[in-house]
Amino acid sequence: MSLTASEQYCLDEVRRHDHDRYLTALFLPADRRPAALALYAFNLEIARTREIVSEPLLGQIRLQWWRETIKGLFAGTPREHPVVDALSAAICQHDLPPDRLEALIDAREADLEDGPPSDLEALEGYAAATSGELSALVMQTLDGMGDVSIAAARQVGTAWAIIGL
């Protein structure tokens, strides 16, 4: 299967920085893999925010850049970035909704806080809003998957995040 430059970038980034998800992508049908890798690379971009900024305000600016980028994709004014290019293709091919992508960004704001989640319910909510929602979006790229499959993917993704933490 031949990949575009942006799809190859996403594959390389996910392989390097999120190897577990990279391995799961290998089990997907080859024609669906680029969309999953684009979503995983997008998740990497927003999840790494806390690690690459020196203060929360800079993290807020970075997350805002991604919010505006998602809005631009749906408005037909995409920014130049390999993840944006690959994500644009995934959005078009699989009808991914902007509100769910923006919700992923919003959920990552919790990473900028200094303390842990206040209780188990908050932790579960964070896990569902981040990894759970990401898994649900990836499941949506597999045509023919119904609401039950998407809900199951959300639960598995939530569990994955809790185990990882």
Short mmCIF file of C-alpha atoms in Angstrom, two decimals:
data_model
loop_
_atom_site.label_atom_id
_atom_site.label_comp_id
_atom_site.label_asym_id
_atom_site.label_seq_id
_atom_site.Cartn_x
_atom_site.Cartn_y
_atom_site.Cartn_z
CA MET A 1 0.00 0.00 0.00
CA SER A 2 1.37 3.37 -1.02
CA LEU A 3 1.14 6.20 1.50
CA THR A 4 1.18 9.93 0.92
CA ALA A 5 3.94 11.94 2.58
CA SER A 6 1.58 13.09 5.33
CA GLU A 7 0.31 9.55 5.94
CA GLN A 8 3.89 8.31 6.17
CA TYR A 9 4.68 11.09 8.64
CA CYS A 10 1.75 9.99 10.82
CA LEU A 11 2.82 6.35 10.63
CA ASP A 12 6.39 7.26 11.63
CA GLU A 13 5.26 9.47 14.52
CA VAL A 14 2.85 6.88 15.90
CA ARG A 15 5.42 4.08 15.51
CA ARG A 16 8.00 6.18 17.37
CA HIS A 17 5.86 7.73 20.12
CA ASP A 18 2.78 5.51 20.57
CA HIS A 19 4.02 2.06 19.67
CA ASP A 20 1.08 0.20 21.23
CA ARG A 21 -1.42 2.03 19.06
CA TYR A 22 0.86 1.60 16.05
CA LEU A 23 0.74 -2.16 16.60
CA THR A 24 -3.06 -2.13 16.85
CA ALA A 25 -3.24 -0.21 13.57
CA LEU A 26 -1.42 -3.06 11.84
CA PHE A 27 -4.47 -5.24 12.49
CA LEU A 28 -6.77 -2.85 10.63
CA PRO A 29 -7.59 -3.31 6.95
CA ALA A 30 -4.86 -1.63 4.90
CA ASP A 31 -7.29 0.85 3.33
CA ARG A 32 -8.49 1.99 6.80
CA ARG A 33 -5.05 2.21 8.41
CA PRO A 34 -4.15 5.75 7.21
CA ALA A 35 -7.26 7.22 8.84
CA ALA A 36 -6.53 5.49 12.14
CA LEU A 37 -2.91 6.60 12.04
CA ALA A 38 -4.00 10.17 11.29
CA LEU A 39 -6.26 10.12 14.35
CA TYR A 40 -3.50 8.59 16.47
CA ALA A 41 -1.00 11.21 15.26
CA PHE A 42 -3.52 13.99 15.99
CA ASN A 43 -3.92 12.54 19.48
CA LEU A 44 -0.14 12.56 19.90
CA GLU A 45 0.02 16.22 18.92
CA ILE A 46 -2.49 17.27 21.53
CA ALA A 47 -1.44 14.75 24.21
CA ARG A 48 2.20 15.87 24.13
CA THR A 49 1.26 19.46 24.87
CA ARG A 50 2.10 19.28 28.57
CA GLU A 51 5.47 17.68 27.83
CA ILE A 52 6.63 20.29 25.33
CA VAL A 53 5.52 23.54 26.95
CA SER A 54 7.15 25.27 29.89
CA GLU A 55 3.95 26.72 31.36
CA PRO A 56 0.19 26.09 31.13
CA LEU A 57 -0.54 29.29 29.18
CA LEU A 58 1.67 28.07 26.34
CA GLY A 59 -0.21 24.78 26.43
CA GLN A 60 -3.51 26.65 26.13
CA ILE A 61 -2.14 28.48 23.09
CA ARG A 62 -1.07 25.21 21.48
CA LEU A 63 -4.45 23.58 22.10
CA GLN A 64 -6.18 26.69 20.72
CA TRP A 65 -4.07 26.37 17.57
CA TRP A 66 -5.45 22.86 17.15
CA ARG A 67 -9.04 24.03 17.78
CA GLU A 68 -8.65 26.66 15.07
CA THR A 69 -7.02 24.10 12.80
CA ILE A 70 -10.00 21.73 13.14
CA LYS A 71 -12.39 24.61 12.43
CA GLY A 72 -10.28 25.49 9.39
CA LEU A 73 -10.44 21.94 8.08
CA PHE A 74 -14.22 22.02 8.12
CA ALA A 75 -14.30 25.56 6.69
CA GLY A 76 -12.06 24.56 3.79
CA THR A 77 -9.04 26.53 4.99
CA PRO A 78 -6.60 23.89 6.25
CA ARG A 79 -3.24 24.80 7.72
CA GLU A 80 -0.06 23.24 6.43
CA HIS A 81 1.00 20.41 8.71
CA PRO A 82 1.43 16.71 7.85
CA VAL A 83 -0.99 15.60 10.55
CA VAL A 84 -3.56 18.14 9.36
CA ASP A 85 -3.23 16.85 5.78
CA ALA A 86 -3.75 13.24 6.84
CA LEU A 87 -6.55 14.15 9.24
CA SER A 88 -8.30 16.10 6.49
CA ALA A 89 -8.38 12.99 4.32
CA ALA A 90 -9.71 10.89 7.21
CA ILE A 91 -12.43 13.44 7.93
CA CYS A 92 -13.55 13.50 4.31
CA GLN A 93 -13.48 9.74 3.83
CA HIS A 94 -15.19 8.80 7.08
CA ASP A 95 -17.41 11.77 7.91
CA LEU A 96 -15.73 12.43 11.25
CA PRO A 97 -17.61 15.17 13.12
CA PRO A 98 -15.81 18.34 14.22
CA ASP A 99 -17.39 18.41 17.67
CA ARG A 100 -15.87 15.04 18.61
CA LEU A 101 -12.41 16.13 17.44
CA GLU A 102 -12.74 19.39 19.36
CA ALA A 103 -13.88 17.44 22.43
CA LEU A 104 -10.58 15.52 22.32
CA ILE A 105 -8.72 18.82 22.43
CA ASP A 106 -10.90 20.12 25.26
CA ALA A 107 -10.27 16.95 27.28
CA ARG A 108 -6.52 17.45 26.96
CA GLU A 109 -6.78 20.73 28.87
CA ALA A 110 -6.83 18.59 32.01
CA ASP A 111 -3.22 17.65 31.25
CA LEU A 112 -2.22 21.25 31.91
CA GLU A 113 -3.39 21.10 35.53
CA ASP A 114 -0.80 20.37 38.17
CA GLY A 115 -2.72 17.86 40.24
CA PRO A 116 -4.24 14.48 39.50
CA PRO A 117 -7.98 14.02 38.94
CA SER A 118 -9.93 14.75 42.09
CA ASP A 119 -11.49 11.29 42.40
CA LEU A 120 -12.10 8.03 40.57
CA GLU A 121 -15.10 9.46 38.73
CA ALA A 122 -12.97 12.33 37.38
CA LEU A 123 -10.26 9.89 36.32
CA GLU A 124 -12.78 7.72 34.48
CA GLY A 125 -14.24 10.81 32.82
CA TYR A 126 -10.80 11.92 31.64
CA ALA A 127 -10.00 8.43 30.31
CA ALA A 128 -13.33 8.26 28.47
CA ALA A 129 -12.94 11.74 26.99
CA THR A 130 -9.41 11.08 25.74
CA SER A 131 -8.52 7.49 24.92
CA GLY A 132 -12.13 6.30 24.92
CA GLU A 133 -13.22 8.91 22.40
CA LEU A 134 -10.12 8.35 20.27
CA SER A 135 -10.91 4.63 20.08
CA ALA A 136 -14.52 5.40 19.17
CA LEU A 137 -13.38 7.68 16.33
CA VAL A 138 -11.03 5.00 15.01
CA MET A 139 -13.87 2.48 15.11
CA GLN A 140 -15.99 4.91 13.10
CA THR A 141 -13.42 4.74 10.29
CA LEU A 142 -14.21 1.05 9.89
CA ASP A 143 -17.27 1.23 7.65
CA GLY A 144 -20.19 -0.89 8.70
CA MET A 145 -19.46 -0.60 12.40
CA GLY A 146 -22.60 0.30 14.27
CA ASP A 147 -23.28 2.13 17.49
CA VAL A 148 -22.67 -0.99 19.57
CA SER A 149 -19.17 -1.41 18.13
CA ILE A 150 -18.37 2.25 18.62
CA ALA A 151 -19.60 2.11 22.24
CA ALA A 152 -17.48 -0.99 22.85
CA ALA A 153 -14.44 0.74 21.36
CA ARG A 154 -15.05 3.70 23.66
CA GLN A 155 -15.12 1.38 26.69
CA VAL A 156 -11.96 -0.45 25.61
CA GLY A 157 -10.18 2.85 25.01
CA THR A 158 -11.25 4.09 28.42
CA ALA A 159 -9.93 0.95 30.08
CA TRP A 160 -6.69 1.23 28.10
CA ALA A 161 -6.15 4.76 29.42
CA ILE A 162 -6.80 3.74 33.02
CA ILE A 163 -4.41 0.81 32.74
CA GLY A 164 -1.81 3.08 31.17
CA LEU A 165 -2.11 5.58 34.00
#
